[in-house]
PDB file of N, CA and C in Angstrom:
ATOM      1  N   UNK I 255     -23.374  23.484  -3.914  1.00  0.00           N
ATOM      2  CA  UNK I 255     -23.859  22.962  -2.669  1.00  0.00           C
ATOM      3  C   UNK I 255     -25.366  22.684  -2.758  1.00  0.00           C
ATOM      4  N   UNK I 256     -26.423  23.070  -3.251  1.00  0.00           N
ATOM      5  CA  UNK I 256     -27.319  23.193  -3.785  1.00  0.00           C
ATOM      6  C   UNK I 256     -28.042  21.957  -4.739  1.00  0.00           C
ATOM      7  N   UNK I 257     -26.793  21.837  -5.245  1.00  0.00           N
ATOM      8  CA  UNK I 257     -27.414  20.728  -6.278  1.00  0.00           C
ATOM      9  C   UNK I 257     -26.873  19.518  -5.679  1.00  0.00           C
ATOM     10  N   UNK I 258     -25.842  19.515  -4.713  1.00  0.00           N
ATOM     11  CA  UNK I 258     -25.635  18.244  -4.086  1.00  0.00           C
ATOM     12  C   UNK I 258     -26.537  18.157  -2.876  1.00  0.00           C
ATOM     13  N   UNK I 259     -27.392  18.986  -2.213  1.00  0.00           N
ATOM     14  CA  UNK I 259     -28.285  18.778  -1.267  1.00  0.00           C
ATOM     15  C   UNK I 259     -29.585  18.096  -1.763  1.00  0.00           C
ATOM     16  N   UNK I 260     -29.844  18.532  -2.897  1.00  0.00           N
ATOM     17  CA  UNK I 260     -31.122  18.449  -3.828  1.00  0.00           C
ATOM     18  C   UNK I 260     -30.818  16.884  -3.979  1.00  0.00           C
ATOM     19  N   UNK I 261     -30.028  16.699  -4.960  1.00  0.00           N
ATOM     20  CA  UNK I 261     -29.580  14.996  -5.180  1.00  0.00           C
ATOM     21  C   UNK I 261     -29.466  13.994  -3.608  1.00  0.00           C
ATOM     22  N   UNK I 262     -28.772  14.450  -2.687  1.00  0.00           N
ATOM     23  CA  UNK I 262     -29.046  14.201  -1.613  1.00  0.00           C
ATOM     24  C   UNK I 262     -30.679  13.878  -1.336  1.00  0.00           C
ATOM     25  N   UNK I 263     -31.332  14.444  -1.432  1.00  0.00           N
ATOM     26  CA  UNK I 263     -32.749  14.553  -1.240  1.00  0.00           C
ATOM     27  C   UNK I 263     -33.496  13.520  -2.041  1.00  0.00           C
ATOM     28  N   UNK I 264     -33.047  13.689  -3.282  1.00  0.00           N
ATOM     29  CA  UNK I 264     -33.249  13.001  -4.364  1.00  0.00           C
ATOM     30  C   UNK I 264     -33.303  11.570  -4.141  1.00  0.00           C
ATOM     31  N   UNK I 265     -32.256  10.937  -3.442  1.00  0.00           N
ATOM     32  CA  UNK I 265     -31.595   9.518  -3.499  1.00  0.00           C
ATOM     33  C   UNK I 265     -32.211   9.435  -2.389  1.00  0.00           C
ATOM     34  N   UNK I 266     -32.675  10.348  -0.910  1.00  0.00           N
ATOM     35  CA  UNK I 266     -33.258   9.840   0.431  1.00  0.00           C
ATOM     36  C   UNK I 266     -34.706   9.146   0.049  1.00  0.00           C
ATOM     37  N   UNK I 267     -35.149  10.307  -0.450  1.00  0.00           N
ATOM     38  CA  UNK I 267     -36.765  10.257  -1.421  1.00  0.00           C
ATOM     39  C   UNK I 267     -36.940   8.480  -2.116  1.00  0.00           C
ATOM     40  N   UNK I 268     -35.845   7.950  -2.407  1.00  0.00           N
ATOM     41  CA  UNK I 268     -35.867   6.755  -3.357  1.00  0.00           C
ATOM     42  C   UNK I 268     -35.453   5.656  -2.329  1.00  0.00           C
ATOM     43  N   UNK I 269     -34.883   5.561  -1.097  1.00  0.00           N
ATOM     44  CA  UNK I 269     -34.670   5.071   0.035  1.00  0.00           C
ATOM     45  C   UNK I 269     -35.980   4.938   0.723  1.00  0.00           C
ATOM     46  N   UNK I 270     -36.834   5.740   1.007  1.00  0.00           N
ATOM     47  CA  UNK I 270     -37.965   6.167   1.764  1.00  0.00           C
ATOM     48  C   UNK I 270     -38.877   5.100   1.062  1.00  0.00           C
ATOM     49  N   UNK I 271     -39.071   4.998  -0.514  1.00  0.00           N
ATOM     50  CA  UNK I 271     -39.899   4.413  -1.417  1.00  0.00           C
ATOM     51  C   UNK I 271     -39.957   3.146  -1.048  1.00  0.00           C
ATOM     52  N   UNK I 272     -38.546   2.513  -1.132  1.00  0.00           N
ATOM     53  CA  UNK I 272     -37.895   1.162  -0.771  1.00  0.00           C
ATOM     54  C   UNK I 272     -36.906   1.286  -2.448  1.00  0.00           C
ATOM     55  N   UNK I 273     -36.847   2.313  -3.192  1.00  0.00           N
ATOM     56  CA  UNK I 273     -35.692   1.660  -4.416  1.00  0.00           C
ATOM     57  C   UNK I 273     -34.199   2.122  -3.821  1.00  0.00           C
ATOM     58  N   UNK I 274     -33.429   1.437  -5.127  1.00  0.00           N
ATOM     59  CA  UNK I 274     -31.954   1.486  -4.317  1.00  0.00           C
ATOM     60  C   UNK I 274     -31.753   3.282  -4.992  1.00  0.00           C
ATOM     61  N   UNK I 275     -30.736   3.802  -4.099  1.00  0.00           N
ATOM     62  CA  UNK I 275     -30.187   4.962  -4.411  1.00  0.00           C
ATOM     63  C   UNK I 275     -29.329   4.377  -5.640  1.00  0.00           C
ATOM     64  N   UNK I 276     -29.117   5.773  -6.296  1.00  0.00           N
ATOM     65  CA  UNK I 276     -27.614   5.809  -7.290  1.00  0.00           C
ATOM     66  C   UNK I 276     -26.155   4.865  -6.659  1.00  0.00           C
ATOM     67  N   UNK I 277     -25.957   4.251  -7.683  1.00  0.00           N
ATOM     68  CA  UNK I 277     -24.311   3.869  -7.268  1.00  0.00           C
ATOM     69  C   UNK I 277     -24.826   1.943  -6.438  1.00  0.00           C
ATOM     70  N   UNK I 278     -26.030   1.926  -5.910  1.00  0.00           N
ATOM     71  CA  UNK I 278     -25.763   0.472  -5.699  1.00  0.00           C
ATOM     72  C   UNK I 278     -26.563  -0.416  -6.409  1.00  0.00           C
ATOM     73  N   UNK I 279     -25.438  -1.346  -6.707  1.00  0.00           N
ATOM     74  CA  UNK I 279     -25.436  -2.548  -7.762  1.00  0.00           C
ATOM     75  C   UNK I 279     -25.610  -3.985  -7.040  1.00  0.00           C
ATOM     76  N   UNK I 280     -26.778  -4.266  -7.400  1.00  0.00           N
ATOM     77  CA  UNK I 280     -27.579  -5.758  -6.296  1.00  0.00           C
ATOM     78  C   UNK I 280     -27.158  -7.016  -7.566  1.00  0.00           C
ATOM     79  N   UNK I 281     -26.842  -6.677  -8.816  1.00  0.00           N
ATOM     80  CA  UNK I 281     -26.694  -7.786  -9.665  1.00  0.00           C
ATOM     81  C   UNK I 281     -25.099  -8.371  -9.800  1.00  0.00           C
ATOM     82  N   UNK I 282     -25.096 -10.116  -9.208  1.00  0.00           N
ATOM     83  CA  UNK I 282     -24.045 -10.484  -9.092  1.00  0.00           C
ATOM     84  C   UNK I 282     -23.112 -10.663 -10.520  1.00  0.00           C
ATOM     85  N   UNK I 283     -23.661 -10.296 -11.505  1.00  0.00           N
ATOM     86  CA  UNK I 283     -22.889 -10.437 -12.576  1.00  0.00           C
ATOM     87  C   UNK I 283     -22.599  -8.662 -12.497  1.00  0.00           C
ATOM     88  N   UNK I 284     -22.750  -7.945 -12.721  1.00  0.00           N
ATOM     89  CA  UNK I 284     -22.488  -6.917 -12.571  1.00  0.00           C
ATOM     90  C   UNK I 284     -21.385  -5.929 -11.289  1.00  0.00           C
ATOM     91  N   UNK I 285     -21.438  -6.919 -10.672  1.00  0.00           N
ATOM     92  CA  UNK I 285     -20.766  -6.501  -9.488  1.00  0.00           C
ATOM     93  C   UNK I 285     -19.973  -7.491  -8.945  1.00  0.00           C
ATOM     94  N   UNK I 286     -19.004  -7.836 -10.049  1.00  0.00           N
ATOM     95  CA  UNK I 286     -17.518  -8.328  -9.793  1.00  0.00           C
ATOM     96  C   UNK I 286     -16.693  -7.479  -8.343  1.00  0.00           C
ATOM     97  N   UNK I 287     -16.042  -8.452  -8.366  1.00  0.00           N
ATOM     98  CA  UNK I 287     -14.668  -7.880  -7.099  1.00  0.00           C
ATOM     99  C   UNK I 287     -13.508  -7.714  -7.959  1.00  0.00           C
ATOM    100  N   UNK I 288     -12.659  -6.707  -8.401  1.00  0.00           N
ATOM    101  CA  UNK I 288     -11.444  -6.667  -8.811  1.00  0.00           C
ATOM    102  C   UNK I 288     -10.482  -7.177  -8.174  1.00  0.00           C
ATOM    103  N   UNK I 289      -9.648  -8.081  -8.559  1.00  0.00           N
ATOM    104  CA  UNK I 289      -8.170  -8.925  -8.410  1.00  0.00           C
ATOM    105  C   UNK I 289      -7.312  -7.752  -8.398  1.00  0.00           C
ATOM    106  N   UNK I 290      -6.736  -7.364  -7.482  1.00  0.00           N
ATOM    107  CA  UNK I 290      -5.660  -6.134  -7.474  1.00  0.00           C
ATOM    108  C   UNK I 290      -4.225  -7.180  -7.244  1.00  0.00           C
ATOM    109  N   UNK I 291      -2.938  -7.658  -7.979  1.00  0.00           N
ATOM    110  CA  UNK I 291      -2.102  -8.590  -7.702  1.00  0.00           C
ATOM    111  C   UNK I 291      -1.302  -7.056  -6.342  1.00  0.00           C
ATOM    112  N   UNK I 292      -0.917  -7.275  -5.499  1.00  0.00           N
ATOM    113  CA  UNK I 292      -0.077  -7.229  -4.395  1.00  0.00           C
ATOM    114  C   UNK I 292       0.992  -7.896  -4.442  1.00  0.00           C
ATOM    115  N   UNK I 293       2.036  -7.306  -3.810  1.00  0.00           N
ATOM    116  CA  UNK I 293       3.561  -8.168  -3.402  1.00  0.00           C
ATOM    117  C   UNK I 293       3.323  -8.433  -1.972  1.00  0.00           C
ATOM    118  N   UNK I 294       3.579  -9.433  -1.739  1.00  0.00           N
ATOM    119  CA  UNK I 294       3.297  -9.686   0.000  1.00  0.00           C
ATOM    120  C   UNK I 294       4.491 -10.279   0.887  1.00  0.00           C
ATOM    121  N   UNK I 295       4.649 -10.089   1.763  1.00  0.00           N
ATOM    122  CA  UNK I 295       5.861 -10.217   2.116  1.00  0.00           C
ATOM    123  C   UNK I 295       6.888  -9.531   1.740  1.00  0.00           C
ATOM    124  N   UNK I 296       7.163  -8.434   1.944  1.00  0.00           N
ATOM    125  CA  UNK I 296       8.382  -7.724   1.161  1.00  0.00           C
ATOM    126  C   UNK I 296       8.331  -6.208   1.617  1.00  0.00           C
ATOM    127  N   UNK I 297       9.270  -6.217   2.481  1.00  0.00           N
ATOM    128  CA  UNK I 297       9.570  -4.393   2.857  1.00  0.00           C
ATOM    129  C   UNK I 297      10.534  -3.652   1.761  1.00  0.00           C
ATOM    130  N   UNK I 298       9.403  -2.701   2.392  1.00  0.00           N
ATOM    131  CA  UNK I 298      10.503  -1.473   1.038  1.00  0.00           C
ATOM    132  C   UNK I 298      11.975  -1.307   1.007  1.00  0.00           C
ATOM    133  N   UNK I 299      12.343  -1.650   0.078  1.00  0.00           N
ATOM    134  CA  UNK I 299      14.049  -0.919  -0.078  1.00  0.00           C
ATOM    135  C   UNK I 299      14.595  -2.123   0.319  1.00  0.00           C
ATOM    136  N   UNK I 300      14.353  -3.144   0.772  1.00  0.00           N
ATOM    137  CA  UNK I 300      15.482  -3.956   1.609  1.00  0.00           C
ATOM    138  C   UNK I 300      16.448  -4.775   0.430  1.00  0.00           C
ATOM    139  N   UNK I 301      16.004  -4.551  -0.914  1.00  0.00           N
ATOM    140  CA  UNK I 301      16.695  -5.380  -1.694  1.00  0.00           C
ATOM    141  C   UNK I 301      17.657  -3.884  -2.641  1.00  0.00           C
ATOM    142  N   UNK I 302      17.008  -2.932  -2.118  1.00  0.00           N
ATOM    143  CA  UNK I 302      17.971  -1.804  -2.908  1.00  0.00           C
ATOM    144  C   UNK I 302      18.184  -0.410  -1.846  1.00  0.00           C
ATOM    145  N   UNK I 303      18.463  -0.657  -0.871  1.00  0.00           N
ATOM    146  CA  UNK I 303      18.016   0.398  -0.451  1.00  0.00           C
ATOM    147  C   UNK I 303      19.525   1.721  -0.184  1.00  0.00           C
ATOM    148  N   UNK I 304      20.812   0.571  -0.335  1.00  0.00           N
ATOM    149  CA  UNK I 304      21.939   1.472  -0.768  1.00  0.00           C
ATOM    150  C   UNK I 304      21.846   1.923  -1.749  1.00  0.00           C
ATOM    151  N   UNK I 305      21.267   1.092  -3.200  1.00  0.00           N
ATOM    152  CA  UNK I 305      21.764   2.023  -4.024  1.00  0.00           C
ATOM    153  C   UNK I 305      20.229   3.576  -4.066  1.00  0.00           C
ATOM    154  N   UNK I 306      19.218   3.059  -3.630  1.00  0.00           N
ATOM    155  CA  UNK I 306      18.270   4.233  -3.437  1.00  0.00           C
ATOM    156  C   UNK I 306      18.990   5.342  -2.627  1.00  0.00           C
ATOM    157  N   UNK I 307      19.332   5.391  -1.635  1.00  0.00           N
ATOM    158  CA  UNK I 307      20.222   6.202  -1.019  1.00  0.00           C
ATOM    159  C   UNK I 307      21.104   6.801  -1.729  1.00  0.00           C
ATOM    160  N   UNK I 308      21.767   6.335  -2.301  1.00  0.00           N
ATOM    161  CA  UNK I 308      23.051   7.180  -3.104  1.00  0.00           C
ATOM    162  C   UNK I 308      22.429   7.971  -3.983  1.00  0.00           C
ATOM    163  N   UNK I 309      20.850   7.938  -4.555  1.00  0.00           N
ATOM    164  CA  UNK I 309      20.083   8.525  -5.519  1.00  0.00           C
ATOM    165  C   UNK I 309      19.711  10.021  -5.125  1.00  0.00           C
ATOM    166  N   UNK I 310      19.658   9.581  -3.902  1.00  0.00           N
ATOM    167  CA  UNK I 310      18.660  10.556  -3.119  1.00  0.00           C
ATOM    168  C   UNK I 310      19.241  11.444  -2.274  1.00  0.00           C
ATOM    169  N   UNK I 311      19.018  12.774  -1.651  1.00  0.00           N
ATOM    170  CA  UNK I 311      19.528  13.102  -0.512  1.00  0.00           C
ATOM    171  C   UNK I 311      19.557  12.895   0.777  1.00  0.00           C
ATOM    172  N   UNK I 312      19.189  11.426   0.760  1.00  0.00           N
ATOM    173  CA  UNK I 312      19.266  11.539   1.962  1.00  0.00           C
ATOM    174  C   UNK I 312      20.719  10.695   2.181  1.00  0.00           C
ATOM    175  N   UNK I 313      21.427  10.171   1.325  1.00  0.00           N
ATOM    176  CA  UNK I 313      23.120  10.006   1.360  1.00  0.00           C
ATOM    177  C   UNK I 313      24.259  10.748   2.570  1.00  0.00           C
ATOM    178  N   UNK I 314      22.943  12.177   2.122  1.00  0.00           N
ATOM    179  CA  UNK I 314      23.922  13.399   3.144  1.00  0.00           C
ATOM    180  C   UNK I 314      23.478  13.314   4.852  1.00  0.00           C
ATOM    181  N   UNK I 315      22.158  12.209   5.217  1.00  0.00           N
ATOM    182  CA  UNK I 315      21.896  12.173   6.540  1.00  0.00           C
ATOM    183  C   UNK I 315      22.948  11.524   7.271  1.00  0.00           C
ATOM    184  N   UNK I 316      22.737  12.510   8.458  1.00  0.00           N
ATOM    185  CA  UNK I 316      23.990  11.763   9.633  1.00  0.00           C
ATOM    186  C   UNK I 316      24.133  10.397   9.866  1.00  0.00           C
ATOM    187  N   UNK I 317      22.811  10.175   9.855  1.00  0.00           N
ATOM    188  CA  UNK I 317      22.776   8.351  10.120  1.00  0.00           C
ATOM    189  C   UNK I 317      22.659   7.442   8.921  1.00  0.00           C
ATOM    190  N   UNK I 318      23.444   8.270   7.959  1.00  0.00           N
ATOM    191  CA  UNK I 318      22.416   7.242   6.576  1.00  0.00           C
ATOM    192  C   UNK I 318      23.081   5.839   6.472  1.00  0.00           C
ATOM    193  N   UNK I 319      24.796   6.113   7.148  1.00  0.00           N
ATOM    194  CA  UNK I 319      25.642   4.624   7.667  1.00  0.00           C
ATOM    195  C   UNK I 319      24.507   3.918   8.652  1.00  0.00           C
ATOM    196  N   UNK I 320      23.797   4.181   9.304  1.00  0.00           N
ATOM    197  CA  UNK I 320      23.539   3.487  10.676  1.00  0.00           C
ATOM    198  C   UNK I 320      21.845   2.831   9.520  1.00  0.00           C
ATOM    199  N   UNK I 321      21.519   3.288   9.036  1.00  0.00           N
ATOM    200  CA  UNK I 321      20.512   3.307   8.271  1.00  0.00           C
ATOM    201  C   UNK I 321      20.515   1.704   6.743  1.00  0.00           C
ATOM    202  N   UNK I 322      21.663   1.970   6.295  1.00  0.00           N
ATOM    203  CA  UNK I 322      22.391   1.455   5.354  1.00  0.00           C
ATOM    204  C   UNK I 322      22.419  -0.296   6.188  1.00  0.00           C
ATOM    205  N   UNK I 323      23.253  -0.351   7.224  1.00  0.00           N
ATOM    206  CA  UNK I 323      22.987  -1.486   8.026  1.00  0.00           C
ATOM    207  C   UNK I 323      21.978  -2.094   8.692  1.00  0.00           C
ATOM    208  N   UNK I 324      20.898  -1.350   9.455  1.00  0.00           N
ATOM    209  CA  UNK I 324      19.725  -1.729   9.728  1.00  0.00           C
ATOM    210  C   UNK I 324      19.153  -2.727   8.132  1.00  0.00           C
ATOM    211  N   UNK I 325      19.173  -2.111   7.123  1.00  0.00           N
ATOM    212  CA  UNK I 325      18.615  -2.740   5.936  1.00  0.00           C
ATOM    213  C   UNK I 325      18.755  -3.794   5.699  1.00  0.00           C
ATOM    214  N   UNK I 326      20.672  -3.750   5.826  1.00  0.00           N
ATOM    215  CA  UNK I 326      21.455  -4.949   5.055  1.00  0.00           C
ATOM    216  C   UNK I 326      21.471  -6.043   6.389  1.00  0.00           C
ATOM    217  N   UNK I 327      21.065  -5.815   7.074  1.00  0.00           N
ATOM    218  CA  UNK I 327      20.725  -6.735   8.362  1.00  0.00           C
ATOM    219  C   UNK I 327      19.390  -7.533   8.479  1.00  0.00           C
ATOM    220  N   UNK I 328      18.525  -6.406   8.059  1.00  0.00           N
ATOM    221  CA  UNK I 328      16.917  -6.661   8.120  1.00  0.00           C
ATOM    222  C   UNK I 328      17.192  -7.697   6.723  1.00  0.00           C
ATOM    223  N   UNK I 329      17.783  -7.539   5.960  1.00  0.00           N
ATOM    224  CA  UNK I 329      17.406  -8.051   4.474  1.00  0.00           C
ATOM    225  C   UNK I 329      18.124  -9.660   4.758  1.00  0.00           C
ATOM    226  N   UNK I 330      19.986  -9.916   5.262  1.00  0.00           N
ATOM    227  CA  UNK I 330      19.896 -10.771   5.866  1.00  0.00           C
ATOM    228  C   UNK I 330      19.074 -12.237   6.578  1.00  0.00           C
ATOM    229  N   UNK I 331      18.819 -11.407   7.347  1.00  0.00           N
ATOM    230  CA  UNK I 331      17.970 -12.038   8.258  1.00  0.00           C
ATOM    231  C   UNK I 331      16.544 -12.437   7.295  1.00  0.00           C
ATOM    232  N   UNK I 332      15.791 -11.749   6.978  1.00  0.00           N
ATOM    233  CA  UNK I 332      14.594 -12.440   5.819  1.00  0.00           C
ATOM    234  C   UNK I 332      15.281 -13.469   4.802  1.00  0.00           C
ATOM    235  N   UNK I 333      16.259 -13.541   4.422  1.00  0.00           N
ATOM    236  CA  UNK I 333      16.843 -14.200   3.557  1.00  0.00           C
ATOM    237  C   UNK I 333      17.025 -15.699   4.069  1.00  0.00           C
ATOM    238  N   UNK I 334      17.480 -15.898   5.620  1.00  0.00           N
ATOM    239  CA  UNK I 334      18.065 -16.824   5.947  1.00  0.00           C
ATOM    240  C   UNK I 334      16.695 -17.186   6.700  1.00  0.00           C
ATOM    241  N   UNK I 335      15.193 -16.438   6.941  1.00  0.00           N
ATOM    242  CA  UNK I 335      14.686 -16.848   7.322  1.00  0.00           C
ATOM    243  C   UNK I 335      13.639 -17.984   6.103  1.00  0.00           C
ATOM    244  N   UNK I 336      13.907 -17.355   5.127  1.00  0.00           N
ATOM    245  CA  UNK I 336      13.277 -17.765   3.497  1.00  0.00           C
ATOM    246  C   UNK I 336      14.279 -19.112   3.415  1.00  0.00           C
ATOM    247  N   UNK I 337      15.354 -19.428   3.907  1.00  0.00           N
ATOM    248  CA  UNK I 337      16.260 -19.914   3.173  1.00  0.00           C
ATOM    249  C   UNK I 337      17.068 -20.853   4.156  1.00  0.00           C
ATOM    250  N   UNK I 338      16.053 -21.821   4.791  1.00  0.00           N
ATOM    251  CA  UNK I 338      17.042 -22.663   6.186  1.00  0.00           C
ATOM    252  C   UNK I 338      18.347 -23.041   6.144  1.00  0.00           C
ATOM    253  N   UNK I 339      18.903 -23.591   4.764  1.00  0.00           N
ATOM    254  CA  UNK I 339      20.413 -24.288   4.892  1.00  0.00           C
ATOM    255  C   UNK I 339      21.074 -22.785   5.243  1.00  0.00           C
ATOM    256  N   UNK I 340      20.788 -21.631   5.123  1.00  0.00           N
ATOM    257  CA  UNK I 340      21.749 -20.169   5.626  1.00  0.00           C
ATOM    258  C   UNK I 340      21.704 -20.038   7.035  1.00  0.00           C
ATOM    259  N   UNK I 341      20.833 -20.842   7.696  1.00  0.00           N
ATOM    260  CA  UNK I 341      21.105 -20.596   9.359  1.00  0.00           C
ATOM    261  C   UNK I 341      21.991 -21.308   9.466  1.00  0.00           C
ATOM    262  N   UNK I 342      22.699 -22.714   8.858  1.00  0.00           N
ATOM    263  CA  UNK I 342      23.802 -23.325   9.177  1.00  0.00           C
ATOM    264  C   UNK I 342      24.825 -22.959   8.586  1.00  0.00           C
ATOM    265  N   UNK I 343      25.195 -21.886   8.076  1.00  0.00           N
ATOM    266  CA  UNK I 343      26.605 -21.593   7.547  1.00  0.00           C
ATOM    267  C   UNK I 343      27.162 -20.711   8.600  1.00  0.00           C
TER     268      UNK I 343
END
């Protein structure tokens, strides 16, 4: 606790001066943004979520039927919303 108050102090002291504290980086080559790829659009389980269930315990929940359909409904429905000629069948 001690040595993080001190450093604390340390980095205020260098603020006070006008220099930058530890940790900030003013040079635009140096201070890229990382590309993190994401899935977007896409809820969990809806493309597996029976067979995740049968994996798991929760197979043994009372509602895991009522559960099982919510999915295969939700998943449905995104499908035909992805996919216009399926609203006319």
């Amino acid at each position: 606790m001690i040595l993080y108050r001190k450093m604390l102090q340390r980095e205020l002291a260098k603020v006070a001066r006008g220099e930058d504290p530890m940790g900030v980086i003013r040079s635009a080559a140096e201070n890229d943004a990382l590309s993190i790829p994401v899935e977007r659009d896409k809820a969990h389980f809806t493309d597996g979520f029976e067979s995740h269930m049968r994996r798991t315990q929760v197979q043994h929940s009372p509602f895991a039927q009522d559960l099982k359909r919510v999915f295969a409904d939700f998943s449905r429905q995104r499908l035909a919303e992805k996919i216009p000629i399926l609203n006319h069948a």
